[in-house]
PDB file of C-alpha atoms in Angstrom:
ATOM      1  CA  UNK G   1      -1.302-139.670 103.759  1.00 50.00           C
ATOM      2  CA  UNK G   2      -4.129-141.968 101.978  1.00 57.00           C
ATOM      3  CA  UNK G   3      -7.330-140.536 100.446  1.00 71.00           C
ATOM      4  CA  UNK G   4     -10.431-140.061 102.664  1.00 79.00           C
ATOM      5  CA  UNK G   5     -13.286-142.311 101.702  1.00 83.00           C
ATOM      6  CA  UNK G   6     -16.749-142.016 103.429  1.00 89.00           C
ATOM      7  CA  UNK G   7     -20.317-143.009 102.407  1.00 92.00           C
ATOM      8  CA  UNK G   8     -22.464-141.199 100.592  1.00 91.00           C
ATOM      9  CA  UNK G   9     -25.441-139.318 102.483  1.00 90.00           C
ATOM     10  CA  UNK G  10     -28.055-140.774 100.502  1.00 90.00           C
ATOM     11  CA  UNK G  11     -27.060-143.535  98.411  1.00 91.00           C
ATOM     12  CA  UNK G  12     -24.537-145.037 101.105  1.00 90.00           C
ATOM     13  CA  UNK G  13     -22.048-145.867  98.229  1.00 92.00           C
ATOM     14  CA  UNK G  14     -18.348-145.064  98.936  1.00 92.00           C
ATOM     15  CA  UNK G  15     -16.990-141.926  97.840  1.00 90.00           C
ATOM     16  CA  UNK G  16     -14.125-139.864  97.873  1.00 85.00           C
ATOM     17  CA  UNK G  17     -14.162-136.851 100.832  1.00 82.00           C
ATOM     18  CA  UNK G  18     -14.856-133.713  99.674  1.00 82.00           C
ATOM     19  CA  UNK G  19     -17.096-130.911 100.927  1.00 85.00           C
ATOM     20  CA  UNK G  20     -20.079-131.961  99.997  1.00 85.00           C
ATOM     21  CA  UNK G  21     -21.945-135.123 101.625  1.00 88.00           C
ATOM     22  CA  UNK G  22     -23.502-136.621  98.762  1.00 90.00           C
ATOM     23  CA  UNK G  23     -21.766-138.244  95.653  1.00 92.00           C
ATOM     24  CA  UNK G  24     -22.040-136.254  92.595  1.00 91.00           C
ATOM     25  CA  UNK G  25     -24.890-138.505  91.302  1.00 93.00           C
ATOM     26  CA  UNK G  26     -27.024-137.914  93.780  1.00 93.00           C
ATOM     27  CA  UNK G  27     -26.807-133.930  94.181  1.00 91.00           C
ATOM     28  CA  UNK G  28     -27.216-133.997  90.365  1.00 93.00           C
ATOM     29  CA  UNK G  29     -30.778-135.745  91.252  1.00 93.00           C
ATOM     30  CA  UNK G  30     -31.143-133.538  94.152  1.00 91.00           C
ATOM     31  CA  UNK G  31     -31.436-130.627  92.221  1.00 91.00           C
ATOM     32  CA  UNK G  32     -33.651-132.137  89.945  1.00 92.00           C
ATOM     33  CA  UNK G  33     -35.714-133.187  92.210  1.00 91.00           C
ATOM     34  CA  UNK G  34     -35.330-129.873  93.861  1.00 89.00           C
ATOM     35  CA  UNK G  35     -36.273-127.744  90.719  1.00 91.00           C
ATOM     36  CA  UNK G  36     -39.623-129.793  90.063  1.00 91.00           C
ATOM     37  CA  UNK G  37     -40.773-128.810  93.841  1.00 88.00           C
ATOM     38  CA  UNK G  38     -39.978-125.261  92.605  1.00 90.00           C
ATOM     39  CA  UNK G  39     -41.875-125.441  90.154  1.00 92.00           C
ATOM     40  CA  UNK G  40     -44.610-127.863  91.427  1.00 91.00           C
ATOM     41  CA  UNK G  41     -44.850-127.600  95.414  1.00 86.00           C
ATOM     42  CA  UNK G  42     -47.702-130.168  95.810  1.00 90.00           C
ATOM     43  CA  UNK G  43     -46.515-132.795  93.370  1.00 90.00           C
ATOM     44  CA  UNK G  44     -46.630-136.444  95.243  1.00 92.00           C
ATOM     45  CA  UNK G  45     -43.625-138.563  95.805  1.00 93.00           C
ATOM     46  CA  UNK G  46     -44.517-141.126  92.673  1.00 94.00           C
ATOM     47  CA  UNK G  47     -44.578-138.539  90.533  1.00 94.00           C
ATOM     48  CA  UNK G  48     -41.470-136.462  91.375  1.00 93.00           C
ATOM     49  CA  UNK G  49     -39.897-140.334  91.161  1.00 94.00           C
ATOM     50  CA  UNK G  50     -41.723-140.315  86.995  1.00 96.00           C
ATOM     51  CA  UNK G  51     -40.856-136.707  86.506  1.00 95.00           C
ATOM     52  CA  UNK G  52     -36.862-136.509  87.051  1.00 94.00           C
ATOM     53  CA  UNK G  53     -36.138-140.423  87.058  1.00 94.00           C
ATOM     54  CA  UNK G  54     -35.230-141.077  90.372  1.00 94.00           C
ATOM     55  CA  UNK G  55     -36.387-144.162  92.313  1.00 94.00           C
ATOM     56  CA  UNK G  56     -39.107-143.270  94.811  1.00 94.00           C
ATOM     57  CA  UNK G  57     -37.126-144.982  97.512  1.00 93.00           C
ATOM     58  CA  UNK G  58     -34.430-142.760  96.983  1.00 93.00           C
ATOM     59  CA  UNK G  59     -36.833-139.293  96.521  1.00 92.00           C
ATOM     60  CA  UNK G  60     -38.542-140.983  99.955  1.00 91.00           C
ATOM     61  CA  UNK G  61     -34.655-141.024 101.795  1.00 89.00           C
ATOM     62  CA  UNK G  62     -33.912-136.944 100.376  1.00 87.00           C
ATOM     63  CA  UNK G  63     -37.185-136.102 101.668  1.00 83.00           C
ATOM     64  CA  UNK G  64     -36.227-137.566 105.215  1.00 83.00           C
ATOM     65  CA  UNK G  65     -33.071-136.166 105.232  1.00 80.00           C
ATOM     66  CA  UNK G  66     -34.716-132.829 104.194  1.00 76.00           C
ATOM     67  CA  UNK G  67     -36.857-132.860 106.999  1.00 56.00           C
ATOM     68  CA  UNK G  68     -34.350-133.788 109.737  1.00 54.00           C
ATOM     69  CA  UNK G  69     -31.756-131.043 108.099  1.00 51.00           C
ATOM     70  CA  UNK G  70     -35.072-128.614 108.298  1.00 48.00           C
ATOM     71  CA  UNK G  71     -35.746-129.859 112.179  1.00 47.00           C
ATOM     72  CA  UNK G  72     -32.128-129.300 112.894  1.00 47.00           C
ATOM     73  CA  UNK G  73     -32.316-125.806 111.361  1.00 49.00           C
ATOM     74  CA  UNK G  74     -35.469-124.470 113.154  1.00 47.00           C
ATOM     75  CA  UNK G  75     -34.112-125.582 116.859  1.00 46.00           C
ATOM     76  CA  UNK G  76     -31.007-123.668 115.999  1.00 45.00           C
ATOM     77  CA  UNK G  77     -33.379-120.432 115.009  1.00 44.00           C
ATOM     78  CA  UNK G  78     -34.646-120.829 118.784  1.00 40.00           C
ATOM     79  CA  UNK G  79     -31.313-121.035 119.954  1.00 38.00           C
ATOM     80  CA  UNK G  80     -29.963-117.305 118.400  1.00 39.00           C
ATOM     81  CA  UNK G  81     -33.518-115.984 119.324  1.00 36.00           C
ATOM     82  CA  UNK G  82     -32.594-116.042 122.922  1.00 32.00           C
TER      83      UNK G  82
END
């Protein structure tokens, strides 16, 4: 049987299937991006984009996705609650 290939969450580049749903480059920048927001929770798009290197289209895509994933998460916590 032939290798899996899907897109890549964020980036849309091809990739290999495994069990994440980003490539590798982009969960590297993810947790950059991720540990800055840690560390700075009111820092602005442009400059988490200066800060870790990442193009603020790209930061502006992980932020939507964030925010769907975090949607997606809270109407499943009303779910179990009844």
């Amino acid at each position: 049987m032939g290798e899996f290939i899907r897109n890549c969450r964020l980036c849309k580049k091809q990739m290999e299937s495994g069990p994440f749903m980003m490539c590798t480059t982009c969960l590297v920048e993810s947790d950059r991006i991720r540990s800055l927001i840690v560390k700075k929770p009111h820092v602005s798009v442009e400059e988490i984009s200066l800060a870790t290197n990442v193009p603020v289209e790209k930061v502006e895509r992980m932020v939507d996705l964030g925010v769907r994933r975090e949607g997606a998460q809270q109407k499943n916590k009303l779910y179990t609650l009844f």
